[in-house]
mmCIF file of C-alpha atoms in Angstrom:
data_model
loop_
_atom_site.group_PDB
_atom_site.id
_atom_site.type_symbol
_atom_site.label_atom_id
_atom_site.label_comp_id
_atom_site.label_asym_id
_atom_site.label_seq_id
_atom_site.Cartn_x
_atom_site.Cartn_y
_atom_site.Cartn_z
ATOM 1 C CA MET A 1 50.334 38.754 89.537
ATOM 2 C CA MET A 2 54.117 38.613 89.638
ATOM 3 C CA GLY A 3 55.094 41.700 91.648
ATOM 4 C CA GLU A 4 57.993 41.900 94.074
ATOM 5 C CA GLN A 5 55.904 40.448 96.932
ATOM 6 C CA SER A 6 54.838 37.544 94.714
ATOM 7 C CA ARG A 7 58.444 36.879 93.729
ATOM 8 C CA GLU A 8 59.269 36.383 97.402
ATOM 9 C CA LYS A 9 56.589 33.659 97.601
ATOM 10 C CA TYR A 10 58.028 31.903 94.553
ATOM 11 C CA ASP A 11 61.514 32.044 96.023
ATOM 12 C CA LEU A 12 60.322 29.480 98.565
ATOM 13 C CA PHE A 13 60.658 26.951 95.715
ATOM 14 C CA ASN A 14 64.049 28.221 94.646
ATOM 15 C CA THR A 15 66.560 26.203 96.643
ATOM 16 C CA ALA A 16 67.824 22.745 95.776
ATOM 17 C CA GLU A 17 66.720 21.425 99.169
ATOM 18 C CA LEU A 18 63.156 22.705 98.817
ATOM 19 C CA ALA A 19 62.935 21.601 95.179
ATOM 20 C CA GLU A 20 63.914 18.077 96.270
ATOM 21 C CA LEU A 21 61.410 18.126 99.135
ATOM 22 C CA TYR A 22 58.644 19.435 96.857
ATOM 23 C CA SER A 23 59.408 16.725 94.293
ATOM 24 C CA LYS A 24 59.396 13.994 96.906
ATOM 25 C CA HIS A 25 55.926 14.955 98.156
ATOM 26 C CA GLN A 26 54.335 15.908 94.835
ATOM 27 C CA PRO A 27 51.766 13.244 93.904
ATOM 28 C CA PRO A 28 52.119 11.692 90.449
ATOM 29 C CA LEU A 29 49.909 13.059 87.700
ATOM 30 C CA HIS A 30 46.675 11.067 87.698
ATOM 31 C CA GLU A 31 46.276 8.856 84.619
ATOM 32 C CA LYS A 32 42.794 10.337 84.031
ATOM 33 C CA VAL A 33 44.382 13.784 83.597
ATOM 34 C CA ILE A 34 46.671 12.325 80.939
ATOM 35 C CA GLU A 35 43.659 10.695 79.243
ATOM 36 C CA ILE A 36 41.752 14.005 79.246
ATOM 37 C CA VAL A 37 44.710 15.839 77.701
ATOM 38 C CA LEU A 38 45.146 13.202 75.008
ATOM 39 C CA SER A 39 41.442 13.072 74.161
ATOM 40 C CA ALA A 40 41.138 16.874 73.999
ATOM 41 C CA THR A 41 44.305 17.496 71.970
ATOM 42 C CA ARG A 42 44.243 17.055 68.190
ATOM 43 C CA GLY A 43 47.936 17.536 67.457
ATOM 44 C CA ARG A 44 50.790 15.740 69.169
ATOM 45 C CA GLU A 45 53.784 17.870 68.169
ATOM 46 C CA LEU A 46 54.309 20.175 71.174
ATOM 47 C CA LEU A 47 53.013 20.135 74.748
ATOM 48 C CA LEU A 48 53.995 22.967 77.089
ATOM 49 C CA ASP A 49 53.852 22.393 80.869
ATOM 50 C CA ILE A 50 53.720 25.716 82.720
ATOM 51 C CA GLY A 51 54.859 25.814 86.332
ATOM 52 C CA CYS A 52 56.406 22.410 85.727
ATOM 53 C CA GLY A 53 58.371 22.303 88.982
ATOM 54 C CA SER A 54 60.482 19.149 89.084
ATOM 55 C CA GLY A 55 58.778 17.735 85.985
ATOM 56 C CA SER A 56 56.289 15.355 87.613
ATOM 57 C CA SER A 57 53.554 16.749 85.360
ATOM 58 C CA THR A 58 55.862 16.979 82.329
ATOM 59 C CA ARG A 59 57.438 13.530 82.059
ATOM 60 C CA PRO A 60 54.157 11.571 81.667
ATOM 61 C CA PHE A 61 53.620 13.256 78.284
ATOM 62 C CA CYS A 62 56.998 12.400 76.726
ATOM 63 C CA ALA A 63 55.604 9.156 75.269
ATOM 64 C CA HIS A 64 52.679 10.969 73.643
ATOM 65 C CA PHE A 65 54.139 14.137 72.083
ATOM 66 C CA THR A 66 57.036 14.746 69.698
ATOM 67 C CA ARG A 67 58.369 17.511 71.944
ATOM 68 C CA VAL A 68 57.531 18.441 75.536
ATOM 69 C CA VAL A 69 58.715 21.695 77.142
ATOM 70 C CA GLY A 70 58.471 22.462 80.858
ATOM 71 C CA VAL A 71 58.706 26.068 82.055
ATOM 72 C CA ASP A 72 59.123 27.170 85.661
ATOM 73 C CA TYR A 73 60.162 30.349 87.450
ATOM 74 C CA SER A 74 62.548 28.482 89.767
ATOM 75 C CA PRO A 75 66.047 27.589 88.518
ATOM 76 C CA ALA A 76 66.335 24.994 91.319
ATOM 77 C CA GLN A 77 63.160 23.257 90.131
ATOM 78 C CA ILE A 78 64.383 23.309 86.517
ATOM 79 C CA ASP A 79 67.748 21.821 87.515
ATOM 80 C CA LEU A 80 66.017 19.000 89.394
ATOM 81 C CA ALA A 81 63.563 18.417 86.527
ATOM 82 C CA ARG A 82 66.471 17.998 84.101
ATOM 83 C CA THR A 83 68.132 15.480 86.428
ATOM 84 C CA LEU A 84 64.936 13.469 86.900
ATOM 85 C CA SER A 85 64.037 13.494 83.186
ATOM 86 C CA GLN A 86 67.215 12.195 81.609
ATOM 87 C CA GLN A 87 65.378 9.149 80.230
ATOM 88 C CA CYS A 88 63.058 11.418 78.189
ATOM 89 C CA SER A 89 65.056 12.590 75.164
ATOM 90 C CA ASN A 90 62.198 14.715 73.805
ATOM 91 C CA VAL A 91 61.689 16.743 77.022
ATOM 92 C CA GLU A 92 63.396 20.059 77.676
ATOM 93 C CA TYR A 93 63.116 22.496 80.563
ATOM 94 C CA GLN A 94 63.490 26.253 80.557
ATOM 95 C CA GLN A 95 63.537 28.705 83.420
ATOM 96 C CA GLY A 96 61.173 31.539 82.606
ATOM 97 C CA SER A 97 57.866 33.303 82.945
ATOM 98 C CA VAL A 98 54.411 32.069 82.009
ATOM 99 C CA TYR A 99 53.834 35.557 80.598
ATOM 100 C CA GLU A 100 56.706 35.225 78.080
ATOM 101 C CA LEU A 101 56.688 31.602 76.968
ATOM 102 C CA PRO A 102 59.828 30.467 75.115
ATOM 103 C CA VAL A 103 58.044 29.155 72.002
ATOM 104 C CA PRO A 104 57.024 30.692 68.662
ATOM 105 C CA ASN A 105 53.563 32.002 67.864
ATOM 106 C CA GLN A 106 50.927 29.331 67.171
ATOM 107 C CA SER A 107 53.331 26.443 67.799
ATOM 108 C CA VAL A 108 51.764 24.662 70.796
ATOM 109 C CA ASP A 109 49.169 21.888 70.600
ATOM 110 C CA CYS A 110 48.502 21.783 74.337
ATOM 111 C CA ILE A 111 49.367 23.803 77.442
ATOM 112 C CA VAL A 112 49.094 21.999 80.775
ATOM 113 C CA GLY A 113 49.192 23.796 84.124
ATOM 114 C CA VAL A 114 49.103 21.668 87.271
ATOM 115 C CA MET A 115 48.652 23.472 90.599
ATOM 116 C CA ILE A 116 49.582 26.860 89.102
ATOM 117 C CA ALA A 117 46.351 28.738 88.299
ATOM 118 C CA HIS A 118 46.192 30.231 91.804
ATOM 119 C CA PHE A 119 49.738 31.653 91.463
ATOM 120 C CA ILE A 120 49.321 33.615 88.228
ATOM 121 C CA ASP A 121 47.422 36.530 86.731
ATOM 122 C CA LEU A 122 45.099 34.454 84.550
ATOM 123 C CA GLN A 123 44.009 37.253 82.216
ATOM 124 C CA LYS A 124 47.631 38.168 81.464
ATOM 125 C CA PHE A 125 48.511 34.495 80.987
ATOM 126 C CA PHE A 126 45.510 33.894 78.681
ATOM 127 C CA GLU A 127 46.835 36.572 76.330
ATOM 128 C CA GLU A 128 50.168 34.722 76.126
ATOM 129 C CA ALA A 129 48.374 31.384 75.704
ATOM 130 C CA LYS A 130 46.455 32.841 72.755
ATOM 131 C CA ARG A 131 49.770 33.815 71.185
ATOM 132 C CA VAL A 132 51.427 30.400 71.435
ATOM 133 C CA LEU A 133 48.515 27.987 70.943
ATOM 134 C CA LYS A 134 47.856 26.646 67.476
ATOM 135 C CA PRO A 135 44.317 27.162 66.175
ATOM 136 C CA GLY A 136 42.307 24.505 68.001
ATOM 137 C CA GLY A 137 45.029 24.167 70.650
ATOM 138 C CA VAL A 138 44.059 23.181 74.179
ATOM 139 C CA LEU A 139 44.768 24.643 77.613
ATOM 140 C CA LEU A 140 44.203 22.429 80.646
ATOM 141 C CA PHE A 141 44.484 23.501 84.274
ATOM 142 C CA HIS A 142 44.457 20.892 86.997
ATOM 143 C CA GLY A 143 44.411 21.614 90.703
ATOM 144 C CA LYS A 144 42.865 19.958 93.698
ATOM 145 C CA SER A 145 39.507 19.611 91.949
ATOM 146 C CA SER A 146 38.658 18.161 88.544
ATOM 147 C CA PRO A 147 40.799 19.293 85.609
ATOM 148 C CA ARG A 148 39.379 21.999 83.378
ATOM 149 C CA VAL A 149 39.893 22.092 79.632
ATOM 150 C CA ILE A 150 39.814 25.717 78.541
ATOM 151 C CA GLU A 151 39.142 26.659 74.933
ATOM 152 C CA ILE A 152 40.464 30.037 73.912
ATOM 153 C CA GLU A 153 38.627 31.438 70.917
ATOM 154 C CA LYS A 154 41.090 33.306 68.695
ATOM 155 C CA ARG A 155 38.484 34.679 66.296
ATOM 156 C CA LYS A 156 37.145 37.321 68.674
ATOM 157 C CA PRO A 157 38.998 40.481 69.706
ATOM 158 C CA ASN A 158 38.097 40.007 73.378
ATOM 159 C CA LEU A 159 39.251 36.961 75.269
ATOM 160 C CA ASN A 160 36.494 34.372 75.305
ATOM 161 C CA VAL A 161 37.150 31.466 77.633
ATOM 162 C CA LYS A 162 34.908 28.423 77.803
ATOM 163 C CA MET A 163 35.451 26.043 80.663
ATOM 164 C CA LYS A 164 34.463 22.428 80.173
ATOM 165 C CA PRO A 165 34.669 20.561 83.471
ATOM 166 C CA LYS A 166 35.536 16.891 83.150
ATOM 167 C CA ALA A 167 35.352 14.950 86.353
ATOM 168 C CA LEU A 168 37.835 12.265 87.271
ATOM 169 C CA SER A 169 36.155 8.975 87.984
ATOM 170 C CA ALA A 170 37.511 6.541 90.529
ATOM 171 C CA SER A 171 37.613 3.729 87.975
#
C-alpha cells in the first residue's frame, strides 16, 4: 500500500543516479515473457507497463503494439526511460500511480507488471485494472519466478482472479 512510509521506499528509485544504476543492472525482459504476452493478448492496440522503471520491460513491446504506455511513480525513472526509448515512436511514459492509470476506461489490451507486484496493494490495483482493461484484456505479472497471466472477470460484482502459471522453458 502506498502510505507515507511506502513513499520513502519508492524514493530510493527517484534520483537520476539511482535510476541509471537500476537501469544498468536490470536484466532484459526474457523473450519467453514477450511470447507469453503476445500469445495471451487478443488485441494489439494498447499495452500498459506498470512500474516501468527505465523502460526495459516497455521497449520490447513497441514492435508488437500500436501504442505502448509505461507508468512509474519515479520522475527520475520516467526521464531515463524517455531518453532510452527515443527510437520507439509509439512508446510514451507518464509519471503516476498504478491506482490511477492515465488511460480511459476499457482501453487497454494488456497490462504488464515486471517486479512490481510485491510493491503494491494488489486488491486496490485489481480494481483499477478492471476499469482500464478491455473485455478479454490480459494482466501479466512477472517477478523472479514464472510469469503469471491473470484473468479478471468483469461479469461478477466481486473481483474474481484466475491465475494461470506458465513456466519459462530453457529452450
